[in-house]
Every structure is written in C-alpha cells, then in structure tokens.
CSV table of C-alpha atoms and ligand atoms in Angstrom, one decimal:
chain,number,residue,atom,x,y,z
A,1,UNK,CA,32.1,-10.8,-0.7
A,2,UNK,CA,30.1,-7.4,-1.1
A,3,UNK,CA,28.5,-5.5,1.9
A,4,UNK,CA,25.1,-4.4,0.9
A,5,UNK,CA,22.8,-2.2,2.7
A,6,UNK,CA,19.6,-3.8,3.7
A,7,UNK,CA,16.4,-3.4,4.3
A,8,UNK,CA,15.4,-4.8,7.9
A,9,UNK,CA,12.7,-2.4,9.1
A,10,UNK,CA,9.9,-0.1,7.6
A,11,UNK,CA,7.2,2.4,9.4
A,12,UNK,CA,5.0,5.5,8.9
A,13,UNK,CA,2.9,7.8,10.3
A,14,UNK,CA,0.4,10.4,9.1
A,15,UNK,CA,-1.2,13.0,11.5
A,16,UNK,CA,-5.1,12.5,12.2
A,17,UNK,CA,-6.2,15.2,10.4
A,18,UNK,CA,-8.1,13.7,6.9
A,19,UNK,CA,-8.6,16.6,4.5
A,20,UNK,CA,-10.8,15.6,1.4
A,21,UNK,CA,-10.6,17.3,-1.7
A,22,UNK,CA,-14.3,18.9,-1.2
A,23,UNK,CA,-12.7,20.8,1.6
A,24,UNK,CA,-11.1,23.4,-0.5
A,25,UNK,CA,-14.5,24.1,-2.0
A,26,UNK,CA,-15.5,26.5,0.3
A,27,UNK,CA,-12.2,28.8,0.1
A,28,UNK,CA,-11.4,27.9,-3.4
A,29,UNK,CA,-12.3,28.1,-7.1
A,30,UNK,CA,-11.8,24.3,-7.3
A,31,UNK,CA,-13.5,20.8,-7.5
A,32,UNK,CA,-13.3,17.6,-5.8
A,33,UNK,CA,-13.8,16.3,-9.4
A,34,UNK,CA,-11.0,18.8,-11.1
A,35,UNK,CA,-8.4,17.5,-8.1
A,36,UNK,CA,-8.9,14.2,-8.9
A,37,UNK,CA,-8.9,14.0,-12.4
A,38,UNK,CA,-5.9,15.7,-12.7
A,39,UNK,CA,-3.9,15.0,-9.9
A,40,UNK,CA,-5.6,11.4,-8.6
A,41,UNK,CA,-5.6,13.3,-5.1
A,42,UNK,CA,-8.8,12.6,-3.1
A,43,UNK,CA,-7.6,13.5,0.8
A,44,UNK,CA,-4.6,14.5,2.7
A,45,UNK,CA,-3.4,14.5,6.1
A,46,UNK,CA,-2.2,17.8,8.1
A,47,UNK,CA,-0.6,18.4,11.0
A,48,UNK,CA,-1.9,19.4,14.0
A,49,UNK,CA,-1.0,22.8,15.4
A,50,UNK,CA,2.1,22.0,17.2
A,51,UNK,CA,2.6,19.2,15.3
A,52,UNK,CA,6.0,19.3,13.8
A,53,UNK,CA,8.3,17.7,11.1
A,54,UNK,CA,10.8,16.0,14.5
A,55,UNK,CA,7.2,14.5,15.5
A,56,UNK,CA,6.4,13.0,12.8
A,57,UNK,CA,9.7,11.8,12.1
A,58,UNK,CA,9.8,10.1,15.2
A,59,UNK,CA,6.6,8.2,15.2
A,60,UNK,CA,7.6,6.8,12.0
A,61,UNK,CA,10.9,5.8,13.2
A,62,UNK,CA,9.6,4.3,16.2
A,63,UNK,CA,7.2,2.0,13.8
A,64,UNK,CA,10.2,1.1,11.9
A,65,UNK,CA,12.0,0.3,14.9
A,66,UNK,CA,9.2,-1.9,16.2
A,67,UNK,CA,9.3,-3.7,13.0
A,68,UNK,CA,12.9,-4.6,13.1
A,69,UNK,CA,12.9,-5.7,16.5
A,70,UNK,CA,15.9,-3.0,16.9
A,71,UNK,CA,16.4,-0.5,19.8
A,72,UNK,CA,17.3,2.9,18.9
A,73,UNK,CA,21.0,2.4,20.4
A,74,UNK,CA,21.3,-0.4,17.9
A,75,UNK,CA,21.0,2.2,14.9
A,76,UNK,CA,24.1,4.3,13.8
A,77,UNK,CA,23.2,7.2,12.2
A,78,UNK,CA,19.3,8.8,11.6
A,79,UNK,CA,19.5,10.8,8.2
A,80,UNK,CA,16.2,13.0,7.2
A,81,UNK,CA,15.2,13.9,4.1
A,82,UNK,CA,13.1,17.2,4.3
A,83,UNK,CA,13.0,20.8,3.3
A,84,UNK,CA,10.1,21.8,6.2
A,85,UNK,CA,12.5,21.3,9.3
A,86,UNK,CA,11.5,22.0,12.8
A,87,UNK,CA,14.1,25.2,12.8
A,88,UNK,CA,16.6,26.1,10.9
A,89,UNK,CA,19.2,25.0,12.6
A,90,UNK,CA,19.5,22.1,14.1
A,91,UNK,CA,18.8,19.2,11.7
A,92,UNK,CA,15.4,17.1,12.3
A,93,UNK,CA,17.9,14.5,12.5
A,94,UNK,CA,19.3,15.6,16.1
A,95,UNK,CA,15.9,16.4,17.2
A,96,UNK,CA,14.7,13.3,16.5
A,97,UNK,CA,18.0,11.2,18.4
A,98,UNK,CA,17.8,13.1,21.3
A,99,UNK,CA,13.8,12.7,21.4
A,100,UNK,CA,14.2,8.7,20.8
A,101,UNK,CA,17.0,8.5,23.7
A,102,UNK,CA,19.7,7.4,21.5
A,103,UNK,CA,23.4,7.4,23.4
A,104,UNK,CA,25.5,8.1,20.1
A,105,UNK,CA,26.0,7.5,16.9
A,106,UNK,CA,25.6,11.0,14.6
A,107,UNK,CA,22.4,12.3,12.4
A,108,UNK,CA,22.1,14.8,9.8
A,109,UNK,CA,19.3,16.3,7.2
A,110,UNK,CA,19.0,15.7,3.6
A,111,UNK,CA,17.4,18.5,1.6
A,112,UNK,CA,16.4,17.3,-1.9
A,113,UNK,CA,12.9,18.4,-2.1
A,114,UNK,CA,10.3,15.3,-3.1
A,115,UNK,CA,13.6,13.9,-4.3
A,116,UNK,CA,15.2,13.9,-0.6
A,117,UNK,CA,14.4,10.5,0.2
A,118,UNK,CA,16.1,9.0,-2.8
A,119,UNK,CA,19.4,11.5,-2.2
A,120,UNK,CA,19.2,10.4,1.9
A,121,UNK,CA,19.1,6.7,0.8
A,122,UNK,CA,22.0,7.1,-1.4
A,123,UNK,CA,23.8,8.5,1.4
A,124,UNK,CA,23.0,6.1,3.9
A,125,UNK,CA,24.1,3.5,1.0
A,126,UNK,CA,27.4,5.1,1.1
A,127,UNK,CA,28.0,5.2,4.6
A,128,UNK,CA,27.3,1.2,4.9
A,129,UNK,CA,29.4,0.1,1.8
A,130,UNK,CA,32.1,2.1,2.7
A,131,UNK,CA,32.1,0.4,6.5
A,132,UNK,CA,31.9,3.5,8.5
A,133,UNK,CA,28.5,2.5,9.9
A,134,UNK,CA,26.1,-1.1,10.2
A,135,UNK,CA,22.6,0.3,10.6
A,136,UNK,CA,21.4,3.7,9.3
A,137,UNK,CA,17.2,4.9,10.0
A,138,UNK,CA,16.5,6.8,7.4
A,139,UNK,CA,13.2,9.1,7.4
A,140,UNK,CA,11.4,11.1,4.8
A,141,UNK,CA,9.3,13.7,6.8
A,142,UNK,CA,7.5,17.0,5.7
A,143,UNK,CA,4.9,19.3,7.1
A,144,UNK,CA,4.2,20.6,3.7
A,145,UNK,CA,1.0,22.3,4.8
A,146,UNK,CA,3.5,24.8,6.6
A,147,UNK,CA,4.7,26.0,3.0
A,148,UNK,CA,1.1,26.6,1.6
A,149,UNK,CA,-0.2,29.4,0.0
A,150,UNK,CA,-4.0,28.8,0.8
A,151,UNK,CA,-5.0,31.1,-1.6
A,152,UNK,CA,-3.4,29.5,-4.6
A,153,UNK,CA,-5.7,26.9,-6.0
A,154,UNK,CA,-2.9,25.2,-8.6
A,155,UNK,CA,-0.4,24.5,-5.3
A,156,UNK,CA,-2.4,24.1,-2.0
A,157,UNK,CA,-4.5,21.2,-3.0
A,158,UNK,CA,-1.8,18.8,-4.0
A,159,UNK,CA,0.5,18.8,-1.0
A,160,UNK,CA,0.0,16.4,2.7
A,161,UNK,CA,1.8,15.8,5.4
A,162,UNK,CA,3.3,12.6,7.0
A,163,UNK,CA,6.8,10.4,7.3
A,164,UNK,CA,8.3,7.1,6.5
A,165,UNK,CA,11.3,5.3,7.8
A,166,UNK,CA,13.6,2.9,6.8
A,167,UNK,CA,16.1,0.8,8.7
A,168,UNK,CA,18.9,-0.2,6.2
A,169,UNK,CA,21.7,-3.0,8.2
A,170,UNK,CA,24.9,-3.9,6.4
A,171,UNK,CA,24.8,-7.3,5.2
A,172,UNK,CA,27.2,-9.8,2.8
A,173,UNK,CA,26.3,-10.3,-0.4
A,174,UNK,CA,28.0,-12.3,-3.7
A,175,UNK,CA,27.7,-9.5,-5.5
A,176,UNK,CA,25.0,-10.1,-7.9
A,177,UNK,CA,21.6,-8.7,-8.4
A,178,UNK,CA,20.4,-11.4,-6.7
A,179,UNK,CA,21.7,-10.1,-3.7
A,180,UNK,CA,19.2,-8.5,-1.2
A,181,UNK,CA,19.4,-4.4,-0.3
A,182,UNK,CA,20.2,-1.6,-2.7
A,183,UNK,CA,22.0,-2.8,-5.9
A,184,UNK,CA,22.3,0.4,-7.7
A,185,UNK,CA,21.8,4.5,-7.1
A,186,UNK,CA,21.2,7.1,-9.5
A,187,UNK,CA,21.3,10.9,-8.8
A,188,UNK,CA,20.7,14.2,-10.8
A,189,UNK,CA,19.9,17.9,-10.4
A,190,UNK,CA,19.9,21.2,-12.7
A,191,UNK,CA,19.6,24.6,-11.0
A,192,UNK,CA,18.7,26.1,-13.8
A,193,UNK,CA,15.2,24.9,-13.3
A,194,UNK,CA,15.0,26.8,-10.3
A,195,UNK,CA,11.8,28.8,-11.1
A,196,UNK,CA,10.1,25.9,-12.0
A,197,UNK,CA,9.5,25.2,-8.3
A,198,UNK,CA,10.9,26.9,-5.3
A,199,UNK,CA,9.9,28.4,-1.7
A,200,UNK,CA,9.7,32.2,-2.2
A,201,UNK,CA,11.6,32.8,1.5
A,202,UNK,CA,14.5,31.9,3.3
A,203,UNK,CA,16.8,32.7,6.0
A,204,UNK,CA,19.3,34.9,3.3
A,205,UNK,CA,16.6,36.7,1.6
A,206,UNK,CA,13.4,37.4,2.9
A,207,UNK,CA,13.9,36.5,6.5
A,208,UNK,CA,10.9,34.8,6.4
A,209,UNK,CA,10.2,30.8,5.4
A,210,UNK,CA,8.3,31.5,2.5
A,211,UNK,CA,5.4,29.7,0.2
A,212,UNK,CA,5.8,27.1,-2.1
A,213,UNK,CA,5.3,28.0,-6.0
A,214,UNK,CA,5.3,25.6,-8.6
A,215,UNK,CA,4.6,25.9,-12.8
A,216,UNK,CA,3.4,22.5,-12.0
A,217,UNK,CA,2.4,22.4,-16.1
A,218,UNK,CA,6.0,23.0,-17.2
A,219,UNK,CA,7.5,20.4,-14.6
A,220,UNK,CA,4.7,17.9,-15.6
A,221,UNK,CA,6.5,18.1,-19.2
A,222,UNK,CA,9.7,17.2,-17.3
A,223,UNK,CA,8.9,14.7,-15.1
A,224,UNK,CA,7.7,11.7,-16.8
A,225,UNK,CA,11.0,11.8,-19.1
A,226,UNK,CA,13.6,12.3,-16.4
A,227,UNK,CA,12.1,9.8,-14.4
A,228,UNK,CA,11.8,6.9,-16.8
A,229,UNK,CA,15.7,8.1,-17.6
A,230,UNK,CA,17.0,7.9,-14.7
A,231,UNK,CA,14.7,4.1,-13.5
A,232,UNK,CA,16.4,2.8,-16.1
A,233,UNK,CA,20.0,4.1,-15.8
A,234,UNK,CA,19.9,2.7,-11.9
A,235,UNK,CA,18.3,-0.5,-13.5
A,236,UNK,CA,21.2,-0.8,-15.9
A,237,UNK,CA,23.9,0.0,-13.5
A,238,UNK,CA,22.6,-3.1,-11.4
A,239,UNK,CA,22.5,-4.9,-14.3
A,240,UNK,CA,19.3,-5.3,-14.8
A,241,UNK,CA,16.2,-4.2,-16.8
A,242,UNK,CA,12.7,-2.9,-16.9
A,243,UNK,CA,12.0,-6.7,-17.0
A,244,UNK,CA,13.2,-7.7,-14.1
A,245,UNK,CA,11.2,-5.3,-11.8
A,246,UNK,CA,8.8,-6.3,-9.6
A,247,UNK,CA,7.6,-3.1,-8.3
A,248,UNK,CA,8.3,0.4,-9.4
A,249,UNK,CA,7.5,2.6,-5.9
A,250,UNK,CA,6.9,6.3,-7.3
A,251,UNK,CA,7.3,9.5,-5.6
A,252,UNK,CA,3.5,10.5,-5.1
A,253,UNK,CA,2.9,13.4,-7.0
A,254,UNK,CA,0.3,13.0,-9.6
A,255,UNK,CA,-1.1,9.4,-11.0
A,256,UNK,CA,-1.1,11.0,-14.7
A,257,UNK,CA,2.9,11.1,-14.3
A,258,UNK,CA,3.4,7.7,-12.4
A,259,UNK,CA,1.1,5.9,-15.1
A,260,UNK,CA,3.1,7.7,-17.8
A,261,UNK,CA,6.3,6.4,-16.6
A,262,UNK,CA,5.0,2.9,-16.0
A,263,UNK,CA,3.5,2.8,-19.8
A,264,UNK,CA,7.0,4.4,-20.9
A,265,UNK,CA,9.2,1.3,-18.5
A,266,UNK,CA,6.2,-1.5,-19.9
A,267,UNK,CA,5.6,-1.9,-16.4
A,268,UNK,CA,2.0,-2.7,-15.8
A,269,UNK,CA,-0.3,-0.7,-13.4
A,270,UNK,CA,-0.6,-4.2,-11.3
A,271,UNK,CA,3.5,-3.7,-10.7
A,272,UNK,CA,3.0,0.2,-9.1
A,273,UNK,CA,2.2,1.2,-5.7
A,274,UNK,CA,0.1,3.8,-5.4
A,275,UNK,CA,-0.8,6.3,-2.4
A,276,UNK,CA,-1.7,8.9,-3.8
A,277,UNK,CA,-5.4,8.9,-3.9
A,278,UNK,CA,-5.1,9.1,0.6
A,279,UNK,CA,-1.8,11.6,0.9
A,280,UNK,CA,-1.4,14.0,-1.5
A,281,UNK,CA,2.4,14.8,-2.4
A,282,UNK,CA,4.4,14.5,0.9
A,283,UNK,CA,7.6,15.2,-0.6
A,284,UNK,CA,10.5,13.8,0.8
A,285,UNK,CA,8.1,11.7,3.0
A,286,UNK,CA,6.0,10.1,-0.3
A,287,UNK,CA,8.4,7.2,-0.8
A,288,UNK,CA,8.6,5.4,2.8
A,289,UNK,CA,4.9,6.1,3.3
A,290,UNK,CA,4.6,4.0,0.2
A,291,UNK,CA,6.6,1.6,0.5
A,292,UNK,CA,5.7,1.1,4.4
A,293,UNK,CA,2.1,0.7,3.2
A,294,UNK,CA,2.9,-1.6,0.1
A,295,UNK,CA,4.7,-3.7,2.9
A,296,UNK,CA,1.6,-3.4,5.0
A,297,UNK,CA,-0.5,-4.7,2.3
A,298,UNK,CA,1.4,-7.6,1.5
A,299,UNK,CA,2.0,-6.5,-1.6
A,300,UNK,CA,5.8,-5.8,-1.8
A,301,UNK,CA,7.4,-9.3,-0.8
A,302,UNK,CA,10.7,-10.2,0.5
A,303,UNK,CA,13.3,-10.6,-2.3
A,304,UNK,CA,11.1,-8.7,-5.0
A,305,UNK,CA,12.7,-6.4,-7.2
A,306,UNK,CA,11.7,-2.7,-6.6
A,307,UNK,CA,12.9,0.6,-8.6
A,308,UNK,CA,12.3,4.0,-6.6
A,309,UNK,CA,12.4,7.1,-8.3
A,310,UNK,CA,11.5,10.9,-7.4
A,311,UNK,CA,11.9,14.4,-8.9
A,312,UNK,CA,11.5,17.9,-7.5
A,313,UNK,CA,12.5,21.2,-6.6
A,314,UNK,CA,15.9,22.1,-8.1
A,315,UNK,CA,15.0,20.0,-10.6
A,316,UNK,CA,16.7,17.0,-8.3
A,317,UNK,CA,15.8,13.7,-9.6
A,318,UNK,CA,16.8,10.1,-9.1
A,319,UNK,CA,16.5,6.8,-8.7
A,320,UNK,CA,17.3,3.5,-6.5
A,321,UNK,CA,17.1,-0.3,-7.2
A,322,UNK,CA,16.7,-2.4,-4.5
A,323,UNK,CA,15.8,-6.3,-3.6
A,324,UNK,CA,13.4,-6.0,-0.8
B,1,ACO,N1,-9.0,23.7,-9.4
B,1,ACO,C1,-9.5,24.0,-10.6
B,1,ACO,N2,-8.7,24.5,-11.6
B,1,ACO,C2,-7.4,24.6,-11.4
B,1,ACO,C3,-6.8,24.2,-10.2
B,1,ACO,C4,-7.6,23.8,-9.1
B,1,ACO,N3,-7.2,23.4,-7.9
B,1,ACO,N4,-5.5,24.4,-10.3
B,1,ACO,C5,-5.3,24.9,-11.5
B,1,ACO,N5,-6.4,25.0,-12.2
B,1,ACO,C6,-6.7,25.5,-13.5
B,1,ACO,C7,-5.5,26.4,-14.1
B,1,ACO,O1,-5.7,27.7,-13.6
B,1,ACO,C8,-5.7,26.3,-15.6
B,1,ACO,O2,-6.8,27.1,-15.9
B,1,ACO,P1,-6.7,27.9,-17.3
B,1,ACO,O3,-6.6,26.9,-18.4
B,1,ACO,O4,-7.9,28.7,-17.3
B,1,ACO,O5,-5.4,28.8,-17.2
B,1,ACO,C9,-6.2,24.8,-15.7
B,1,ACO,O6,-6.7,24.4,-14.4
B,1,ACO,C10,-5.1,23.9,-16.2
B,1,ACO,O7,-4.0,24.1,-15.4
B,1,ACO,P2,-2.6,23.3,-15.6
B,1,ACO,O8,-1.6,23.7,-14.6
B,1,ACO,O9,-2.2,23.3,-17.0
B,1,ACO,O10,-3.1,21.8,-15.2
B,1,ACO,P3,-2.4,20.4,-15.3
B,1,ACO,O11,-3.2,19.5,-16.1
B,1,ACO,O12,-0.9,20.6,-15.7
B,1,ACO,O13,-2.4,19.9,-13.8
B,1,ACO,C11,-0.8,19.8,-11.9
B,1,ACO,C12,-1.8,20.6,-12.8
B,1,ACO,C13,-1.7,18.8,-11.2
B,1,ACO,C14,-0.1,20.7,-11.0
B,1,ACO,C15,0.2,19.0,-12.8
B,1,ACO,O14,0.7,19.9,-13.7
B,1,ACO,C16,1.3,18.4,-12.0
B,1,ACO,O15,1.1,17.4,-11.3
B,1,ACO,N6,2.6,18.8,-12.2
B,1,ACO,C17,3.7,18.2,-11.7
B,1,ACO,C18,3.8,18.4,-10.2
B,1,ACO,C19,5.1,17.7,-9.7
B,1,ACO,O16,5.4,16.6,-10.1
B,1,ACO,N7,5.8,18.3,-8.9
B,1,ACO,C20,7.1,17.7,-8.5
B,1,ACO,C21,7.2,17.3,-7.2
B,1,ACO,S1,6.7,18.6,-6.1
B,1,ACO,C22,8.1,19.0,-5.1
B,1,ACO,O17,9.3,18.8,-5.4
B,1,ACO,C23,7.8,19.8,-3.9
C-alpha cells in the first residue's frame, strides 16, 4: 500500500482586464506581429488597481473548491507559489485562509519564480506521503504586472497576471505507475545564474520591490535543455518514459521553447497544452491556469499521463509526473 497524493479538484481565475499585444504599440517600439512571432503571446490579463496576488489566489481556490465538492475546513494546508505577494510578510497563504474562513490547518508561500508551482507541488507531495496532512490546495498566483518596467520593450510584453489551484487528497495506491496522483518529483536550481533574471529591489537592498530584468536570449539557450532534462529524469524516476505521456503541461513562457522541448521528448504538438497565446507568462500561476483550462476543455482526461515542468529565476527548474 502506497499513499499518493491526488488530484481531486482544479480552478482559475484571471482578472477582467484583456490586454492585446497592439496595446503596447502606442508606448513602445514593438509589434503585435514581433510579440507573436517570437513569443506566441497575443493578450494578457492585468489586475485591477487594488487587485491583489491574496485575490486572485482566492478566486481560484474557491473554483477549485467548487470543483471538488470540498469546503475550505476540509483542506489541511494552502501552500502559494509566488514571488509578487500581497506584503512582505505575511504569506499569501495566511491571507488567503483567513479570507476563505478556514478554522485551522497551517499555510505558507513557495517562492520559486515561474518554477514555484512545481517546488509548491513537491512540497505539498511531501506533506501527504509522509501522513502529516490528507488534503493540501495548492495555488500558483502572481500579479506580475506589479514587477514591470513599462519602458522596457524585451520584458513588459511577455508577462500576465492570474492564478490556478489544485486540490491534492491522500489516497492508496499499489504502488505502480498505474497508480493515480503524482508518481515522481524532480527539482533543480543554480544561483549562479542569478543575473540571468532577477527583480532589481528588495526588502535588504534597495528598500524598494523592484522591476523584473531578464537576458531572456541567454535563458532561452537554457531553457529548452534543462527542461527536456529534467521531464525525463521525473519520467524515469516513475518508471516511465517519454512514451508513456499523455500530456506534457508547460510552464507558459514562450511557444518556441515549449515546441522545442516537445520535438526534443517526441511528444507531438497534439499531446501539449498550450495557454499561452490568451495569458502571457504568469509565472508561478502558468501551470494551474493550464491545466485548469486543459481540464475545462476536456482535453486532459481522468487517468492520463501528464509531465509538468517549469524553469525560472534562480535558474530553478523542475518537473512533476502525474496520473490525472
Ligand atoms: N518588440 C520588438 N523588438 C524587440 C522586443 C519587442 N517587444 N523585445 C526585444 N526586441 C528586439 C531586441 O532589442 C533585439 O534587437 P537587436 O537585434 O536590434 O538587438 C531583437 O528584438 C532580438 O532580441 P532577442 O532577445 O534576441 O529575441 P529572442 O528571439 O531571444 O526573443 C524572448 C526574446 C521572447 C524574451 C525569448 O528570448 C524568451 O522567451 N526567452 C526566455 C524567457 C523565459 O523562458 N523566461 C523564464 C521564465 S520567466 C520567470 O522566471 C519570471
């Protein structure tokens, strides 16, 4: 008997506000036709003024809750990936209890930059197979807009705002990779990439929160290798192989990187959910939104094979097999 943590609930929410690439033509030395080609980003949704990460965060975990017939006070522990919190201090994870009236149980954040989702799922993952907890929500959420240096044309046209949740329950398994829920984690980071994309503020240095930068050419190099490596490591850990996947679920960052690591796992383009044509790169948030709206569509089906992989800022990458 093996406990496995599994999926029983999925949600997402994206502010109102649709920005479309022809937007930033007025401000910016840029194209709708220059974004799309080379990112596959055609709109993005910010958040409103007074909008914040803990909102988001909390209409997405009410749609998960919704979905898995759960009340909060059934749930364990929230963890939130993001690195655009309300505050400081507290997590997004408290805020978001306290504003979904949950009695007990414990939250905490996650930051692993557009990898965060993948590092808060591991955790959760941990906490389940362990014993300490049954049911863990766990949210990607980011008000990237926050973080945006409007006058920088390579940055502030790739990033959106939004949040997805996922309600993982412990369950029995046999122990195979048959076995519904996450079968198999893999995690990585190297600080000495650190330039390569970072927030130029924070609460030991500047005093201030900062705006993103990214040499998003020199991480492109990067990205397509790591992430294949480390899909593949998770698959192999689990026992299984590119072959066996159903559905690799991408961090949404740029197409040309999630159809080079398809082509690289001979995964076809049919086998690949893509977002990121209607969100931009939501960071920690990119992963539930897609795999909420894969779910939406009826295209990810239960007992399908998915692989889930991210990198960003650190570099942190990783990956995560799981049997929907
Ligand atoms: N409009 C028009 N031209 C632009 C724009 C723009 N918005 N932005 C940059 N350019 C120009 C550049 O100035 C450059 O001009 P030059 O040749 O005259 O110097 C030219 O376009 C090419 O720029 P590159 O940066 O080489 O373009 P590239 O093809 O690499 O695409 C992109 C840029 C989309 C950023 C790509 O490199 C990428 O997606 N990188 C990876 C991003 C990523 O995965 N990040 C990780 C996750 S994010 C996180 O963790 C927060």
């Amino acid at each position: 008997m093996t406990i496995r943590a599994v999926a029983v609930g999925i949600g997402h929410y994206l502010p109102e506000r649709v920005v479309p690439n022809s937007e930033f033509e007025a401000t910016l030395d840029t194209s709708d036709e220059w974004i799309r080609t080379r990112s596959g980003i055609e709109r993005r949704h910010f958040a409103a003024d007074g909008e914040t990460t803990s909102d988001l965060a909390t209409y997405a975990a009410r749609a998960a809750l919704a979905d898995a017939g759960l009340d909060i006070n059934d749930i364990d522990t929230i963890i939130v990936a993001t690195s655009t919190p309300d505050l400081t201090f507290p997590s997004v994870a408290t805020m978001v209890q306290h504003k979904l009236g949950m009695q007990g149980g414990f939250g905490f954040d996650v930051q692993a930059v557009c990898a965060g989702f993948i590092y808060a799922l591991t955790n959760a993952n941990a906490l389940i197979i362990s014993g300490q907890v049954n049911r863990v929500l766990v949210i990607g959420a980011e008000t990237f807009s926050r973080i945006m240096d409007w006058t920088d044309r390579s940055t502030c046209v790739l990033f959106g705002d939004g949040a997805g949740a996922l309600i993982l329950e412990a369950q029995t398994g046999k122990g195979t990779p048959q076995d519904r829920g996450i079968l198999a984690v893999d995690l990585n980071s190297d600080g000495k990439y650190r330039d390569m994309l970072y927030v130029d503020g924070g609460v030991s240095t500047t005093g201030t929160s900062g705006k993103l930068r990214m040499m998003g050419n020199q991480l492109f190099r990067h990205a397509i290798e790591k992430l294949v490596a480390t899909a593949e490591t998770a698959l192999a850990k689990a026992g299984l192989t590119d072959d066996d996947v159903d559905w690799i679920v991408p961090h949404q960052a740029n197409i040309r990187i999630i159809k080079g690591t398809a082509k690289k796992m001979n995964v076809s383009m049919d086998h690949v959910i893509v977002t990121v044509q209607d969100h931009g790169n939501t960071s920690a948030a990119s992963i539930p939104l897609a795999l909420s709206i894969a779910v939406e569509r009826g295209q990810i089906k239960r007992g399908e094979l998915l692989v889930t992989e991210a990198i960003g800022g650190g570099l942190a990458w990783g990956a995560v097999v799981i049997r929907w």
